[in-house]
PDB file of C-alpha atoms in Angstrom:
ATOM      1  CA  MET A 255      16.404  -0.300 -20.120  1.00 54.00           C
ATOM      2  CA  THR A 256      18.843   2.514 -20.893  1.00 83.00           C
ATOM      3  CA  THR A 257      19.797   4.946 -18.148  1.00 93.00           C
ATOM      4  CA  PRO A 258      16.541   6.592 -17.046  1.00 97.00           C
ATOM      5  CA  ASP A 259      15.868  10.279 -16.901  1.00 98.00           C
ATOM      6  CA  LEU A 260      14.080   9.747 -13.607  1.00 98.00           C
ATOM      7  CA  LEU A 261      14.612   7.160 -10.897  1.00 98.00           C
ATOM      8  CA  THR A 262      12.007   7.057  -8.122  1.00 98.00           C
ATOM      9  CA  VAL A 263      12.161   5.063  -4.887  1.00 98.00           C
ATOM     10  CA  GLY A 264       9.229   4.201  -2.654  1.00 98.00           C
ATOM     11  CA  GLU A 265       6.245   1.988  -1.915  1.00 98.00           C
ATOM     12  CA  ALA A 266       3.646   1.328  -4.572  1.00 97.00           C
ATOM     13  CA  LEU A 267       0.211   0.647  -3.121  1.00 96.00           C
ATOM     14  CA  VAL A 268      -2.952  -0.826  -4.529  1.00 97.00           C
ATOM     15  CA  SER A 269      -5.847   1.576  -4.130  1.00 95.00           C
ATOM     16  CA  LEU A 270      -9.357   0.172  -3.777  1.00 95.00           C
ATOM     17  CA  ARG A 271     -11.922   2.881  -4.467  1.00 93.00           C
ATOM     18  CA  SER A 272     -15.584   3.091  -3.554  1.00 92.00           C
ATOM     19  CA  ALA A 273     -18.068   5.604  -4.950  1.00 87.00           C
ATOM     20  CA  GLY A 274     -19.916   5.628  -1.608  1.00 87.00           C
ATOM     21  CA  PRO A 275     -19.487   4.746   2.071  1.00 90.00           C
ATOM     22  CA  LEU A 276     -17.421   1.615   2.582  1.00 90.00           C
ATOM     23  CA  ALA A 277     -19.661   0.530   5.451  1.00 90.00           C
ATOM     24  CA  ALA A 278     -22.612   0.333   3.058  1.00 90.00           C
ATOM     25  CA  GLY A 279     -20.837  -2.127   0.795  1.00 88.00           C
ATOM     26  CA  GLY A 280     -20.770  -1.795  -2.948  1.00 80.00           C
ATOM     27  CA  ALA A 281     -18.264  -2.262  -5.717  1.00 88.00           C
ATOM     28  CA  LEU A 282     -14.576  -1.448  -5.354  1.00 93.00           C
ATOM     29  CA  THR A 283     -12.351  -0.575  -8.282  1.00 94.00           C
ATOM     30  CA  THR A 284      -8.637  -1.397  -8.307  1.00 95.00           C
ATOM     31  CA  HIS A 285      -5.957   1.199  -9.044  1.00 95.00           C
ATOM     32  CA  LEU A 286      -2.216   1.722  -8.748  1.00 96.00           C
ATOM     33  CA  ALA A 287      -1.252   4.253  -6.076  1.00 95.00           C
ATOM     34  CA  GLY A 288       1.817   5.620  -4.325  1.00 96.00           C
ATOM     35  CA  ALA A 289       3.413   9.049  -4.563  1.00 96.00           C
ATOM     36  CA  GLU A 290       6.650   7.955  -6.193  1.00 98.00           C
ATOM     37  CA  SER A 291       5.009   5.643  -8.723  1.00 97.00           C
ATOM     38  CA  ASN A 292       2.521   8.422  -9.573  1.00 97.00           C
ATOM     39  CA  VAL A 293       5.428  10.706 -10.435  1.00 98.00           C
ATOM     40  CA  ALA A 294       7.094   7.990 -12.503  1.00 98.00           C
ATOM     41  CA  VAL A 295       3.879   7.425 -14.484  1.00 98.00           C
ATOM     42  CA  GLY A 296       3.392  11.152 -15.066  1.00 98.00           C
ATOM     43  CA  VAL A 297       6.931  11.551 -16.364  1.00 98.00           C
ATOM     44  CA  ALA A 298       6.735   8.435 -18.558  1.00 98.00           C
ATOM     45  CA  ARG A 299       3.485   9.577 -20.166  1.00 98.00           C
ATOM     46  CA  LEU A 300       5.271  12.705 -21.329  1.00 98.00           C
ATOM     47  CA  GLY A 301       7.850  10.621 -23.173  1.00 97.00           C
ATOM     48  CA  HIS A 302      10.702  10.531 -20.664  1.00 98.00           C
ATOM     49  CA  ARG A 303      12.486   7.413 -19.453  1.00 98.00           C
ATOM     50  CA  ALA A 304      11.314   6.678 -15.922  1.00 98.00           C
ATOM     51  CA  ALA A 305      12.160   3.854 -13.539  1.00 98.00           C
ATOM     52  CA  TRP A 306      10.671   2.930 -10.178  1.00 98.00           C
ATOM     53  CA  VAL A 307      12.364   0.795  -7.546  1.00 98.00           C
ATOM     54  CA  GLY A 308      11.094  -0.717  -4.330  1.00 98.00           C
ATOM     55  CA  ARG A 309      10.038  -4.023  -2.772  1.00 98.00           C
ATOM     56  CA  VAL A 310       6.969  -5.684  -4.269  1.00 98.00           C
ATOM     57  CA  SER A 311       5.087  -8.680  -2.909  1.00 98.00           C
ATOM     58  CA  THR A 312       4.710 -11.837  -4.947  1.00 98.00           C
ATOM     59  CA  ASP A 313       0.967 -11.814  -4.186  1.00 98.00           C
ATOM     60  CA  GLU A 314      -1.658 -10.989  -6.821  1.00 98.00           C
ATOM     61  CA  PHE A 315      -1.658  -7.300  -5.928  1.00 98.00           C
ATOM     62  CA  GLY A 316       2.101  -7.263  -6.413  1.00 98.00           C
ATOM     63  CA  GLU A 317       1.631  -8.714  -9.886  1.00 98.00           C
ATOM     64  CA  PHE A 318      -0.977  -6.051 -10.573  1.00 98.00           C
ATOM     65  CA  THR A 319       1.450  -3.332  -9.458  1.00 98.00           C
ATOM     66  CA  LEU A 320       4.200  -4.441 -11.809  1.00 98.00           C
ATOM     67  CA  ARG A 321       1.794  -4.985 -14.677  1.00 98.00           C
ATOM     68  CA  GLN A 322       0.426  -1.442 -14.339  1.00 97.00           C
ATOM     69  CA  LEU A 323       3.874   0.131 -14.165  1.00 98.00           C
ATOM     70  CA  ARG A 324       5.111  -1.809 -17.179  1.00 98.00           C
ATOM     71  CA  ALA A 325       2.000  -0.823 -19.126  1.00 97.00           C
ATOM     72  CA  GLU A 326       2.848   2.831 -18.462  1.00 97.00           C
ATOM     73  CA  GLY A 327       6.391   2.362 -19.732  1.00 97.00           C
ATOM     74  CA  VAL A 328       7.959   2.662 -16.288  1.00 98.00           C
ATOM     75  CA  GLY A 329      11.066   0.533 -15.829  1.00 97.00           C
ATOM     76  CA  VAL A 330      10.853  -1.996 -12.985  1.00 97.00           C
ATOM     77  CA  ASP A 331      13.973  -4.085 -13.650  1.00 96.00           C
ATOM     78  CA  GLY A 332      15.449  -3.100 -10.288  1.00 95.00           C
ATOM     79  CA  VAL A 333      12.439  -4.158  -8.222  1.00 98.00           C
ATOM     80  CA  THR A 334      12.951  -6.669  -5.402  1.00 97.00           C
ATOM     81  CA  ARG A 335      10.251  -9.333  -5.030  1.00 98.00           C
ATOM     82  CA  ASP A 336       9.240 -10.223  -1.475  1.00 98.00           C
ATOM     83  CA  PRO A 337       7.441 -13.572  -0.961  1.00 98.00           C
ATOM     84  CA  ASP A 338       6.972 -13.085   2.782  1.00 97.00           C
ATOM     85  CA  ARG A 339       5.060  -9.802   2.970  1.00 98.00           C
ATOM     86  CA  PRO A 340       1.810  -8.562   1.404  1.00 98.00           C
ATOM     87  CA  THR A 341       1.163  -5.576  -0.823  1.00 98.00           C
ATOM     88  CA  GLY A 342       0.103  -2.437   1.010  1.00 97.00           C
ATOM     89  CA  LEU A 343      -3.506  -1.426   0.402  1.00 97.00           C
ATOM     90  CA  MET A 344      -5.270   1.932   0.450  1.00 94.00           C
ATOM     91  CA  PHE A 345      -9.062   2.226   0.599  1.00 94.00           C
ATOM     92  CA  LEU A 346     -10.733   5.422  -0.610  1.00 90.00           C
ATOM     93  CA  GLU A 347     -14.413   6.164  -0.111  1.00 91.00           C
ATOM     94  CA  GLN A 348     -16.263   9.077  -1.672  1.00 86.00           C
ATOM     95  CA  ARG A 349     -18.096   9.880   1.561  1.00 87.00           C
ATOM     96  CA  THR A 350     -19.763  13.042   0.187  1.00 85.00           C
ATOM     97  CA  ALA A 351     -19.329  15.107  -2.947  1.00 78.00           C
ATOM     98  CA  ASP A 352     -16.688  17.152  -1.111  1.00 81.00           C
ATOM     99  CA  VAL A 353     -15.100  14.648   1.274  1.00 84.00           C
ATOM    100  CA  THR A 354     -12.980  11.608   0.417  1.00 85.00           C
ATOM    101  CA  ARG A 355     -11.758   9.428   3.279  1.00 89.00           C
ATOM    102  CA  VAL A 356      -8.658   7.241   3.126  1.00 89.00           C
ATOM    103  CA  GLN A 357      -7.789   4.128   5.120  1.00 90.00           C
ATOM    104  CA  TYR A 358      -4.393   2.421   4.912  1.00 92.00           C
ATOM    105  CA  HIS A 359      -3.560  -1.247   5.388  1.00 93.00           C
ATOM    106  CA  ARG A 360       0.188  -1.136   4.880  1.00 92.00           C
ATOM    107  CA  ALA A 361       1.769  -2.190   8.199  1.00 92.00           C
ATOM    108  CA  GLY A 362       4.245  -5.005   7.558  1.00 95.00           C
ATOM    109  CA  SER A 363       3.940  -4.606   3.791  1.00 98.00           C
ATOM    110  CA  ALA A 364       6.604  -5.588   1.288  1.00 98.00           C
ATOM    111  CA  GLY A 365       7.213  -1.947   0.452  1.00 98.00           C
ATOM    112  CA  SER A 366       7.834  -1.017   4.081  1.00 97.00           C
ATOM    113  CA  ALA A 367      10.701  -3.539   4.250  1.00 98.00           C
ATOM    114  CA  LEU A 368      12.815  -1.543   1.766  1.00 98.00           C
ATOM    115  CA  ARG A 369      16.526  -1.693   2.574  1.00 98.00           C
ATOM    116  CA  VAL A 370      19.806  -0.338   1.271  1.00 98.00           C
ATOM    117  CA  ASP A 371      20.707  -3.479  -0.680  1.00 98.00           C
ATOM    118  CA  ASP A 372      17.515  -3.074  -2.742  1.00 98.00           C
ATOM    119  CA  LEU A 373      18.866   0.211  -4.098  1.00 98.00           C
ATOM    120  CA  ARG A 374      22.544  -0.426  -4.775  1.00 98.00           C
ATOM    121  CA  ALA A 375      22.187  -1.733  -8.342  1.00 97.00           C
ATOM    122  CA  PRO A 376      19.559   0.812  -9.497  1.00 96.00           C
ATOM    123  CA  LEU A 377      21.632   3.729  -8.161  1.00 97.00           C
ATOM    124  CA  ALA A 378      24.789   2.327  -9.731  1.00 96.00           C
ATOM    125  CA  ALA A 379      23.004   2.286 -13.100  1.00 95.00           C
ATOM    126  CA  GLY A 380      22.557   6.060 -12.858  1.00 96.00           C
ATOM    127  CA  ALA A 381      19.818   8.548 -13.702  1.00 98.00           C
ATOM    128  CA  ARG A 382      19.461  12.211 -14.572  1.00 98.00           C
ATOM    129  CA  MET A 383      17.395  12.793 -11.414  1.00 98.00           C
ATOM    130  CA  LEU A 384      16.549  10.845  -8.276  1.00 98.00           C
ATOM    131  CA  HIS A 385      13.114  11.578  -6.811  1.00 98.00           C
ATOM    132  CA  LEU A 386      12.381  10.852  -3.150  1.00 98.00           C
ATOM    133  CA  THR A 387       9.522  11.686  -0.820  1.00 98.00           C
ATOM    134  CA  GLY A 388       9.029  12.026   2.901  1.00 97.00           C
ATOM    135  CA  ILE A 389       6.616   9.096   2.878  1.00 97.00           C
ATOM    136  CA  THR A 390       9.028   6.199   2.465  1.00 97.00           C
ATOM    137  CA  PRO A 391      11.355   7.026   5.391  1.00 98.00           C
ATOM    138  CA  ALA A 392       8.293   7.020   7.664  1.00 97.00           C
ATOM    139  CA  LEU A 393       7.528   3.367   6.898  1.00 97.00           C
ATOM    140  CA  SER A 394      10.279   1.602   8.857  1.00 97.00           C
ATOM    141  CA  ASP A 395      13.812   1.916  10.181  1.00 97.00           C
ATOM    142  CA  THR A 396      15.223   0.034   7.187  1.00 98.00           C
ATOM    143  CA  ALA A 397      13.299   2.204   4.731  1.00 98.00           C
ATOM    144  CA  ARG A 398      14.552   5.332   6.503  1.00 98.00           C
ATOM    145  CA  GLU A 399      18.131   4.153   6.222  1.00 98.00           C
ATOM    146  CA  ALA A 400      17.636   3.202   2.571  1.00 98.00           C
ATOM    147  CA  ILE A 401      16.353   6.648   1.636  1.00 98.00           C
ATOM    148  CA  ARG A 402      19.178   8.385   3.496  1.00 98.00           C
ATOM    149  CA  TRP A 403      21.706   6.139   1.756  1.00 98.00           C
ATOM    150  CA  ALA A 404      20.104   6.727  -1.658  1.00 98.00           C
ATOM    151  CA  ALA A 405      20.317  10.509  -1.260  1.00 98.00           C
ATOM    152  CA  GLU A 406      23.949  10.359  -0.203  1.00 98.00           C
ATOM    153  CA  ALA A 407      24.870   7.892  -2.955  1.00 98.00           C
ATOM    154  CA  ALA A 408      23.154  10.022  -5.594  1.00 98.00           C
ATOM    155  CA  VAL A 409      24.995  13.162  -4.540  1.00 98.00           C
ATOM    156  CA  ALA A 410      28.304  11.279  -4.528  1.00 98.00           C
ATOM    157  CA  ALA A 411      27.550  10.064  -8.081  1.00 97.00           C
ATOM    158  CA  GLY A 412      26.615  13.546  -9.305  1.00 97.00           C
ATOM    159  CA  ILE A 413      22.896  12.750  -9.600  1.00 98.00           C
ATOM    160  CA  PRO A 414      20.664  15.645  -8.465  1.00 98.00           C
ATOM    161  CA  VAL A 415      17.987  14.804  -5.905  1.00 98.00           C
ATOM    162  CA  CYS A 416      14.401  16.056  -5.817  1.00 98.00           C
ATOM    163  CA  LEU A 417      12.717  15.750  -2.417  1.00 98.00           C
ATOM    164  CA  ASP A 418       8.944  16.135  -2.005  1.00 98.00           C
ATOM    165  CA  VAL A 419       8.224  16.515   1.725  1.00 97.00           C
ATOM    166  CA  ASN A 420       4.800  14.835   1.435  1.00 96.00           C
ATOM    167  CA  HIS A 421       4.142  14.619   5.174  1.00 96.00           C
ATOM    168  CA  ARG A 422       1.664  11.908   6.206  1.00 93.00           C
ATOM    169  CA  VAL A 423       0.270  12.538   9.673  1.00 92.00           C
ATOM    170  CA  ARG A 424      -0.888   8.910  10.002  1.00 90.00           C
ATOM    171  CA  LEU A 425       2.655   7.668   9.579  1.00 92.00           C
ATOM    172  CA  TRP A 426       4.631   9.917  11.930  1.00 94.00           C
ATOM    173  CA  SER A 427       4.516  13.095  13.975  1.00 95.00           C
ATOM    174  CA  ARG A 428       5.817  16.429  12.749  1.00 95.00           C
ATOM    175  CA  ASP A 429       8.715  16.271  15.195  1.00 95.00           C
ATOM    176  CA  SER A 430       9.722  12.795  14.032  1.00 97.00           C
ATOM    177  CA  ALA A 431       9.402  13.843  10.404  1.00 97.00           C
ATOM    178  CA  ARG A 432      11.500  16.983  10.938  1.00 97.00           C
ATOM    179  CA  GLU A 433      14.278  14.977  12.602  1.00 97.00           C
ATOM    180  CA  VAL A 434      14.651  12.900   9.431  1.00 97.00           C
ATOM    181  CA  LEU A 435      13.589  15.234   6.620  1.00 98.00           C
ATOM    182  CA  ALA A 436      15.552  18.337   7.601  1.00 97.00           C
ATOM    183  CA  PRO A 437      18.918  16.545   7.186  1.00 97.00           C
ATOM    184  CA  LEU A 438      17.640  14.761   4.064  1.00 98.00           C
ATOM    185  CA  ALA A 439      16.775  18.088   2.425  1.00 97.00           C
ATOM    186  CA  GLY A 440      20.433  19.057   2.616  1.00 96.00           C
ATOM    187  CA  HIS A 441      21.180  16.452  -0.076  1.00 98.00           C
ATOM    188  CA  ALA A 442      18.528  17.785  -2.468  1.00 98.00           C
ATOM    189  CA  SER A 443      18.870  20.261  -5.298  1.00 98.00           C
ATOM    190  CA  THR A 444      15.076  20.692  -5.467  1.00 98.00           C
ATOM    191  CA  VAL A 445      12.758  20.662  -2.457  1.00 98.00           C
ATOM    192  CA  ILE A 446       8.978  20.575  -2.901  1.00 98.00           C
ATOM    193  CA  ALA A 447       6.546  21.222  -0.058  1.00 97.00           C
ATOM    194  CA  SER A 448       3.147  22.653   0.659  1.00 95.00           C
ATOM    195  CA  ALA A 449       3.174  25.840   2.709  1.00 93.00           C
ATOM    196  CA  ASP A 450       2.370  23.982   5.930  1.00 93.00           C
ATOM    197  CA  GLU A 451       5.189  21.443   5.360  1.00 95.00           C
ATOM    198  CA  LEU A 452       8.079  23.863   4.954  1.00 95.00           C
ATOM    199  CA  ASP A 453       8.989  23.918   8.632  1.00 93.00           C
ATOM    200  CA  LEU A 454       9.648  20.155   8.421  1.00 96.00           C
ATOM    201  CA  VAL A 455      12.833  20.889   6.458  1.00 96.00           C
ATOM    202  CA  GLY A 456      13.823  23.949   8.489  1.00 90.00           C
ATOM    203  CA  ASP A 457      13.579  25.462  11.929  1.00 87.00           C
ATOM    204  CA  PRO A 458      10.218  25.038  13.691  1.00 87.00           C
ATOM    205  CA  GLY A 459       8.283  28.275  13.603  1.00 84.00           C
ATOM    206  CA  ALA A 460      10.437  29.852  10.884  1.00 89.00           C
ATOM    207  CA  ASP A 461       8.574  31.642   8.115  1.00 92.00           C
ATOM    208  CA  GLU A 462       8.823  30.724   4.451  1.00 95.00           C
ATOM    209  CA  SER A 463      11.581  33.161   3.561  1.00 95.00           C
ATOM    210  CA  ALA A 464      13.713  32.029   6.511  1.00 95.00           C
ATOM    211  CA  VAL A 465      13.342  28.333   5.648  1.00 96.00           C
ATOM    212  CA  VAL A 466      14.155  29.025   1.994  1.00 97.00           C
ATOM    213  CA  ALA A 467      17.243  31.034   2.927  1.00 96.00           C
ATOM    214  CA  GLU A 468      18.413  28.203   5.170  1.00 96.00           C
ATOM    215  CA  LEU A 469      17.897  25.637   2.398  1.00 97.00           C
ATOM    216  CA  PHE A 470      19.873  27.794  -0.027  1.00 97.00           C
ATOM    217  CA  ARG A 471      22.738  27.948   2.450  1.00 96.00           C
ATOM    218  CA  ARG A 472      22.698  24.151   2.572  1.00 96.00           C
ATOM    219  CA  GLY A 473      23.008  23.798  -1.202  1.00 96.00           C
ATOM    220  CA  VAL A 474      19.383  23.555  -2.376  1.00 98.00           C
ATOM    221  CA  ASP A 475      18.908  25.604  -5.557  1.00 97.00           C
ATOM    222  CA  THR A 476      15.112  25.493  -6.026  1.00 98.00           C
ATOM    223  CA  VAL A 477      12.317  25.439  -3.449  1.00 98.00           C
ATOM    224  CA  LEU A 478       8.792  24.886  -4.757  1.00 98.00           C
ATOM    225  CA  VAL A 479       5.893  25.774  -2.474  1.00 97.00           C
ATOM    226  CA  LYS A 480       2.554  24.246  -3.464  1.00 95.00           C
ATOM    227  CA  LEU A 481      -0.402  26.533  -2.756  1.00 94.00           C
ATOM    228  CA  GLY A 482      -3.330  24.372  -3.859  1.00 89.00           C
ATOM    229  CA  SER A 483      -5.963  26.359  -5.735  1.00 88.00           C
ATOM    230  CA  GLU A 484      -3.690  29.409  -5.617  1.00 92.00           C
ATOM    231  CA  GLY A 485      -0.977  27.754  -7.672  1.00 93.00           C
ATOM    232  CA  ALA A 486       2.644  27.560  -6.556  1.00 95.00           C
ATOM    233  CA  ARG A 487       5.675  29.674  -5.690  1.00 96.00           C
ATOM    234  CA  ALA A 488       9.203  28.914  -6.836  1.00 97.00           C
ATOM    235  CA  HIS A 489      12.193  30.253  -4.917  1.00 98.00           C
ATOM    236  CA  THR A 490      15.624  30.337  -6.529  1.00 97.00           C
ATOM    237  CA  PRO A 491      18.678  32.449  -5.673  1.00 95.00           C
ATOM    238  CA  ALA A 492      17.564  34.758  -8.506  1.00 95.00           C
ATOM    239  CA  GLY A 493      14.220  35.534  -6.849  1.00 96.00           C
ATOM    240  CA  VAL A 494      10.649  34.319  -6.465  1.00 97.00           C
ATOM    241  CA  GLU A 495       8.208  33.367  -9.225  1.00 96.00           C
ATOM    242  CA  HIS A 496       4.511  32.535  -8.892  1.00 95.00           C
ATOM    243  CA  VAL A 497       2.264  30.506 -11.178  1.00 94.00           C
ATOM    244  CA  GLY A 498      -1.488  30.379 -10.771  1.00 94.00           C
ATOM    245  CA  ALA A 499      -3.542  27.212 -10.896  1.00 90.00           C
ATOM    246  CA  LEU A 500      -5.533  26.503 -14.052  1.00 90.00           C
ATOM    247  CA  ALA A 501      -9.263  26.985 -13.651  1.00 87.00           C
ATOM    248  CA  VAL A 502     -10.806  23.514 -13.924  1.00 90.00           C
ATOM    249  CA  THR A 503     -13.624  21.618 -12.257  1.00 86.00           C
ATOM    250  CA  ALA A 504     -12.025  19.668  -9.423  1.00 85.00           C
ATOM    251  CA  VAL A 505     -13.448  16.174  -8.902  1.00 82.00           C
ATOM    252  CA  ASP A 506     -10.577  14.368  -7.133  1.00 78.00           C
ATOM    253  CA  THR A 507      -7.522  15.989  -5.524  1.00 82.00           C
ATOM    254  CA  VAL A 508      -5.713  12.722  -4.743  1.00 84.00           C
ATOM    255  CA  GLY A 509      -2.394  12.680  -6.583  1.00 86.00           C
ATOM    256  CA  ALA A 510      -2.455  16.372  -7.509  1.00 91.00           C
ATOM    257  CA  GLY A 511       0.840  17.109  -5.772  1.00 94.00           C
ATOM    258  CA  ASP A 512       2.510  14.158  -7.493  1.00 96.00           C
ATOM    259  CA  ALA A 513       1.216  15.395 -10.842  1.00 95.00           C
ATOM    260  CA  PHE A 514       2.655  18.856 -10.121  1.00 97.00           C
ATOM    261  CA  THR A 515       6.030  17.273  -9.383  1.00 97.00           C
ATOM    262  CA  ALA A 516       5.918  15.144 -12.542  1.00 98.00           C
ATOM    263  CA  GLY A 517       5.155  18.199 -14.646  1.00 97.00           C
ATOM    264  CA  TYR A 518       7.969  20.203 -13.112  1.00 98.00           C
ATOM    265  CA  LEU A 519      10.509  17.410 -13.592  1.00 98.00           C
ATOM    266  CA  SER A 520       9.360  16.864 -17.176  1.00 98.00           C
ATOM    267  CA  GLY A 521      10.028  20.515 -17.874  1.00 98.00           C
ATOM    268  CA  TRP A 522      13.448  20.178 -16.281  1.00 98.00           C
ATOM    269  CA  PHE A 523      14.273  17.190 -18.494  1.00 98.00           C
ATOM    270  CA  ASP A 524      13.150  19.192 -21.530  1.00 98.00           C
ATOM    271  CA  GLY A 525      15.396  22.107 -20.589  1.00 98.00           C
ATOM    272  CA  LEU A 526      12.542  24.571 -20.032  1.00 98.00           C
ATOM    273  CA  ASP A 527      13.193  27.732 -18.060  1.00 97.00           C
ATOM    274  CA  LEU A 528      11.645  28.136 -14.611  1.00 97.00           C
ATOM    275  CA  THR A 529       8.482  29.712 -15.995  1.00 96.00           C
ATOM    276  CA  GLY A 530       8.008  26.850 -18.452  1.00 97.00           C
ATOM    277  CA  ARG A 531       8.602  24.233 -15.779  1.00 97.00           C
ATOM    278  CA  LEU A 532       6.053  25.852 -13.477  1.00 97.00           C
ATOM    279  CA  ARG A 533       3.447  26.111 -16.221  1.00 96.00           C
ATOM    280  CA  ARG A 534       3.824  22.446 -17.069  1.00 97.00           C
ATOM    281  CA  ALA A 535       3.603  21.568 -13.371  1.00 96.00           C
ATOM    282  CA  ALA A 536       0.384  23.582 -13.049  1.00 95.00           C
ATOM    283  CA  THR A 537      -1.004  21.922 -16.176  1.00 95.00           C
ATOM    284  CA  LEU A 538      -0.447  18.417 -14.845  1.00 96.00           C
ATOM    285  CA  GLY A 539      -1.910  19.418 -11.496  1.00 95.00           C
ATOM    286  CA  ALA A 540      -5.038  20.608 -13.305  1.00 93.00           C
ATOM    287  CA  PHE A 541      -5.337  17.338 -15.207  1.00 93.00           C
ATOM    288  CA  ALA A 542      -5.031  15.447 -11.920  1.00 91.00           C
ATOM    289  CA  VAL A 543      -7.706  17.300  -9.969  1.00 88.00           C
ATOM    290  CA  SER A 544     -10.161  17.308 -12.874  1.00 89.00           C
ATOM    291  CA  SER A 545     -10.066  13.522 -13.354  1.00 87.00           C
ATOM    292  CA  ARG A 546     -10.541  10.628 -10.940  1.00 85.00           C
ATOM    293  CA  GLY A 547      -7.762   8.325  -9.784  1.00 79.00           C
ATOM    294  CA  ASP A 548      -4.206   8.796  -8.572  1.00 82.00           C
ATOM    295  CA  CYS A 549      -2.628   9.052 -12.008  1.00 88.00           C
ATOM    296  CA  GLU A 550      -5.140   7.764 -14.560  1.00 89.00           C
ATOM    297  CA  GLY A 551      -6.013  11.209 -15.912  1.00 89.00           C
ATOM    298  CA  LEU A 552      -2.462  12.449 -16.465  1.00 93.00           C
ATOM    299  CA  PRO A 553      -1.812  13.604 -20.036  1.00 93.00           C
ATOM    300  CA  ARG A 554       0.310  12.281 -22.835  1.00 95.00           C
ATOM    301  CA  ARG A 555       2.630  14.841 -24.421  1.00 95.00           C
ATOM    302  CA  ALA A 556       0.234  15.472 -27.312  1.00 94.00           C
ATOM    303  CA  GLU A 557      -2.486  16.350 -24.771  1.00 93.00           C
ATOM    304  CA  LEU A 558      -0.595  19.046 -22.881  1.00 93.00           C
ATOM    305  CA  SER A 559      -2.453  21.807 -24.713  1.00 90.00           C
ATOM    306  CA  LEU A 560      -5.934  20.349 -24.094  1.00 88.00           C
ATOM    307  CA  LEU A 561      -6.612  22.750 -21.222  1.00 88.00           C
ATOM    308  CA  ASP A 562      -5.333  25.850 -22.995  1.00 81.00           C
ATOM    309  CA  GLY A 563      -8.186  28.352 -23.076  1.00 66.00           C
ATOM    310  CA  HIS A 564     -10.721  25.660 -22.345  1.00 58.00           C
ATOM    311  CA  GLU A 565     -14.242  26.280 -21.130  1.00 51.00           C
ATOM    312  CA  ALA A 566     -16.270  24.096 -18.769  1.00 49.00           C
ATOM    313  CA  GLY A 567     -18.079  21.378 -20.684  1.00 45.00           C
ATOM    314  CA  SER A 568     -15.849  21.699 -23.765  1.00 47.00           C
ATOM    315  CA  VAL A 569     -16.206  18.991 -26.403  1.00 38.00           C
ATOM    316  CA  LEU A 570     -13.287  18.515 -28.813  1.00 39.00           C
ATOM    317  CA  ARG A 571     -14.562  17.338 -32.187  1.00 41.00           C
TER     318      ARG A 571
END
């Protein structure tokens, strides 16, 4: 594969989904999951070159993971195969129409054993952007060191870094996350966080403007604040810009933040201005929440206009 536009690093999971309570039994459907792989798929569907790197088990779920990524056009040449550890699993149950519960079975997984040596060759091959999240460094000491090394190596090679905070309360505490993510953010050119995650890359208790100002002083040039149904705010040294969310019928919010990130990065690769990047990010977020699955509903480039001026129940003939 030629040098990718986007290189992502993380753990790809297999998601097993149930339409009802898991305790009641019933059919499970199998899906690819994982924040970084979701972003890679979203970017690849829009015609960009994307690559994902991590450790993948040699079990059947590991084969499924690689097959799904290859089918989406995501490069996996740099993946390390691990015969000694299983694939991490995520179970989702639609408990009610408004509540989805998630259970993880990822302790000791292949992906959690990520280490620096797994990343040397992929980073040496280069990329236009390296995308990292706050999930992977929470998985293990070796994964934490690998992500820190990747950020430093990218900066040294002139590759900009995008960091999505993506705090997972089941993986680590806010204090533990802040200890790792605040220094990591100093290597990023773009930082993405929900409003309640911002203090994890700044001083505890600081308000949004104070955290943003601190990140600017440390070399970050864009801070994106995800606001859910209210859209998103983008901070740059030139000022603040807001984009509203598209009005769609939300059926599944899993993966919405990853879709937003994929849309923003796609706009960056296409050379769009900040407004254009935010609009594309909002569009992909709308596709994500209005379709089921982590990344299955993300659009191809020719579909980006499908939601323009749409009405509920629209049928395109």
